[in-house]
Amino acid sequence: MNRIPIISLLNPSPGDSHNIRQTLTSSSTFSLKKDTYEADILLKMRNELMKLHSSICCTNIENGEVNFILNKVLQGLKILSSDQVFSKPDRVVIQNISQLTAIIVRLVNKKEDIINLQKGLVDPKEIPEAISKEKCGIIFNVVTQDMMENGRKGGSSSYKGHRLPKKHVQLLESWYKNNIENPYLNDTDIRILMRETGFSRSQVKNWVANKRRKDKHSTISPELSDLLAN
Amino acid sequence: MNRIPIISLLNPSPGDSHNIRQTLTSSSTFSLKKDTYEADILLKMRNELMKLHSSICCTNIENGEVNFILNKVLQGLKILSSDQVFSKPDRVVIQNISQLTAIIVRLVNKKEDIINLQKGLVDPKEIPEAISKEKCGIIFNVVTQDMMENGRKGGSSSYKGHRLPKKHVQLLESWYKNNIENPYLNDTDIRILMRETGFSRSQVKNWVANKRRKDKHSTISPELSDLLAN
DNA sequence: ACGTGTAATTTATTTACATAA
DNA sequence: GTTATGTAAATAAATTACACG
């Protein structure tokens, strides 16, 4: 699942991108299962955008040129995202790309208004009407295709909020029901459930922990709740 | 709940903001239950941002000054949002403000990198490390407070999806339960319920119609469903 | 007026992860 | 290391309004 959290698009936090280069080139703690070729594409795209950004801010640049570069970048992203799930450092780069692209698209849209403002042609009060003259030719779609369903080879693709397959969750449910008196996993349990469900160690543990909490805060007894669910 | 759809923040659509000024000043089809004073604040904030935006793009401007203006804008938004629920045209203006603010904050953050790029001091390849030097001092929080609970004076504030007060809905529930065999309103019923709940004629009718549909599609009988809800 | 479809919004639930005991 | 607890992010479900035949 190639998704960039909305919050980091709107409020870019410097802390995250602190050591991109390091992690990208020296394939460190993260499990980078890609060759450097693709990482290079991402870096190249960003550098392209950085240059574009710097030039659009301060000089006159043709809209056609802007569109050309943006489309190339989007194409590149599309190709990459259809092929694989991004690793964490790559997602940071993509976040950068997305932010820059969004900035540039908006700058292009508002450029005319701004120029007019500077020339004093327009009273600021009048902008509300003039603001939408330009058409927005480029839509940057942050959320790429959901690969949960069809793809799902190798990659973990485990993000917050993504539902686990119902079929496998039912195995965890039934384990929990059988051990309702003492719903704590021992090492054997974990290994069995991992094999049966295909989930990772932490997924099994997290699920049971979250389940315990849910029961605790439930007003009615877990057994009754189980009955009502049918 | 004053929320701006994320999608319109990321993909500004010119169509929406086409006739802001018109709807704002001539209080047209929308039920604008506010005086012009507050609408003026919003417009003023946006104009302030437009000017700031135009100057930050092309000249050197002090970061202190930027922060001052941004903080003033955010303060204004906070005051307005704590006081009332925004109408649709106002939300469009706020969307504009939010977009401009986001652009400006990011421009400030990346300004140093861009200047260095232009001077040729830095090879584009090196940017990944330099990009996070500046601290992001301003967080723009799109989602403002939910006023459904405490405020709620006079105004109808009837938007799709906005919950009606629980206390009054219960009156409709009890009428429905009593007339479960033939849950269709006659004129006397409507008038009584309108008076008791304070809802409009169409609100009462809509509620009962939606309730009938809900029961119809429910797998268990309405009586049982009612019992389980307690 | 009715049933039906659907848009806009709010609320609840699920999963992952961080932190402290 | 495990646990309880808090919280972020995504999704699911529910509520209300309104359109059309």
PDB file of N, CA and C in Angstrom, chain A residues 220 224 228, chain B residues 173 177 211 215 218 220-230:
ATOM      1  N   ILE A 220     -20.881  -4.704  28.407  1.00  0.00           N
ATOM      2  CA  ILE A 220     -21.440  -6.026  28.638  1.00  0.00           C
ATOM      3  C   ILE A 220     -20.330  -7.070  28.607  1.00  0.00           C
ATOM      4  N   LEU A 224     -21.479 -12.431  26.134  1.00  0.00           N
ATOM      5  CA  LEU A 224     -22.735 -11.900  25.609  1.00  0.00           C
ATOM      6  C   LEU A 224     -22.485 -11.152  24.299  1.00  0.00           C
ATOM      7  N   LEU A 228     -24.249 -11.638  20.589  1.00  0.00           N
ATOM      8  CA  LEU A 228     -24.985 -10.602  19.864  1.00  0.00           C
ATOM      9  C   LEU A 228     -24.430 -10.378  18.459  1.00  0.00           C
TER      10      LEU A 228
ATOM     11  N   GLU B 173     -38.427   8.903  17.992  1.00  0.00           N
ATOM     12  CA  GLU B 173     -38.295   7.459  18.216  1.00  0.00           C
ATOM     13  C   GLU B 173     -39.548   6.917  18.905  1.00  0.00           C
ATOM     14  N   LYS B 177     -42.245   4.149  17.652  1.00  0.00           N
ATOM     15  CA  LYS B 177     -42.480   2.890  18.354  1.00  0.00           C
ATOM     16  C   LYS B 177     -43.980   2.691  18.593  1.00  0.00           C
ATOM     17  N   LYS B 211     -36.295   6.480   8.755  1.00  0.00           N
ATOM     18  CA  LYS B 211     -36.457   5.426   9.757  1.00  0.00           C
ATOM     19  C   LYS B 211     -37.164   4.218   9.146  1.00  0.00           C
ATOM     20  N   ASP B 215     -35.590   0.362   8.981  1.00  0.00           N
ATOM     21  CA  ASP B 215     -36.238  -0.849   9.483  1.00  0.00           C
ATOM     22  C   ASP B 215     -36.397  -1.878   8.371  1.00  0.00           C
ATOM     23  N   SER B 218     -33.313  -3.750   7.749  1.00  0.00           N
ATOM     24  CA  SER B 218     -32.720  -4.410   8.914  1.00  0.00           C
ATOM     25  C   SER B 218     -33.024  -5.901   8.872  1.00  0.00           C
ATOM     26  N   ILE B 220     -32.972  -8.066  11.463  1.00  0.00           N
ATOM     27  CA  ILE B 220     -33.792  -8.485  12.590  1.00  0.00           C
ATOM     28  C   ILE B 220     -34.993  -7.568  12.725  1.00  0.00           C
ATOM     29  N   SER B 221     -35.969  -7.979  13.483  1.00  0.00           N
ATOM     30  CA  SER B 221     -37.183  -7.188  13.609  1.00  0.00           C
ATOM     31  C   SER B 221     -36.923  -5.902  14.366  1.00  0.00           C
ATOM     32  N   PRO B 222     -37.656  -4.854  14.047  1.00  0.00           N
ATOM     33  CA  PRO B 222     -37.455  -3.556  14.692  1.00  0.00           C
ATOM     34  C   PRO B 222     -37.591  -3.640  16.213  1.00  0.00           C
ATOM     35  N   GLU B 223     -38.520  -4.465  16.695  1.00  0.00           N
ATOM     36  CA  GLU B 223     -38.709  -4.560  18.147  1.00  0.00           C
ATOM     37  C   GLU B 223     -37.446  -5.097  18.813  1.00  0.00           C
ATOM     38  N   LEU B 224     -36.896  -6.153  18.250  1.00  0.00           N
ATOM     39  CA  LEU B 224     -35.677  -6.737  18.807  1.00  0.00           C
ATOM     40  C   LEU B 224     -34.539  -5.723  18.759  1.00  0.00           C
ATOM     41  N   SER B 225     -34.425  -5.067  17.607  1.00  0.00           N
ATOM     42  CA  SER B 225     -33.387  -4.065  17.437  1.00  0.00           C
ATOM     43  C   SER B 225     -33.490  -2.996  18.511  1.00  0.00           C
ATOM     44  N   ASP B 226     -34.709  -2.627  18.849  1.00  0.00           N
ATOM     45  CA  ASP B 226     -34.929  -1.610  19.869  1.00  0.00           C
ATOM     46  C   ASP B 226     -34.440  -2.092  21.224  1.00  0.00           C
ATOM     47  N   LEU B 227     -34.685  -3.358  21.499  1.00  0.00           N
ATOM     48  CA  LEU B 227     -34.256  -3.924  22.783  1.00  0.00           C
ATOM     49  C   LEU B 227     -32.733  -3.928  22.900  1.00  0.00           C
ATOM     50  N   LEU B 228     -32.081  -4.340  21.818  1.00  0.00           N
ATOM     51  CA  LEU B 228     -30.626  -4.458  21.860  1.00  0.00           C
ATOM     52  C   LEU B 228     -29.941  -3.120  22.049  1.00  0.00           C
ATOM     53  N   ALA B 229     -30.610  -2.060  21.650  1.00  0.00           N
ATOM     54  CA  ALA B 229     -29.983  -0.729  21.707  1.00  0.00           C
ATOM     55  C   ALA B 229     -29.767  -0.248  23.134  1.00  0.00           C
ATOM     56  N   ASN B 230     -30.357  -0.899  24.098  1.00  0.00           N
ATOM     57  CA  ASN B 230     -30.230  -0.414  25.489  1.00  0.00           C
ATOM     58  C   ASN B 230     -29.026  -0.973  26.228  1.00  0.00           C
TER      59      ASN B 230
END
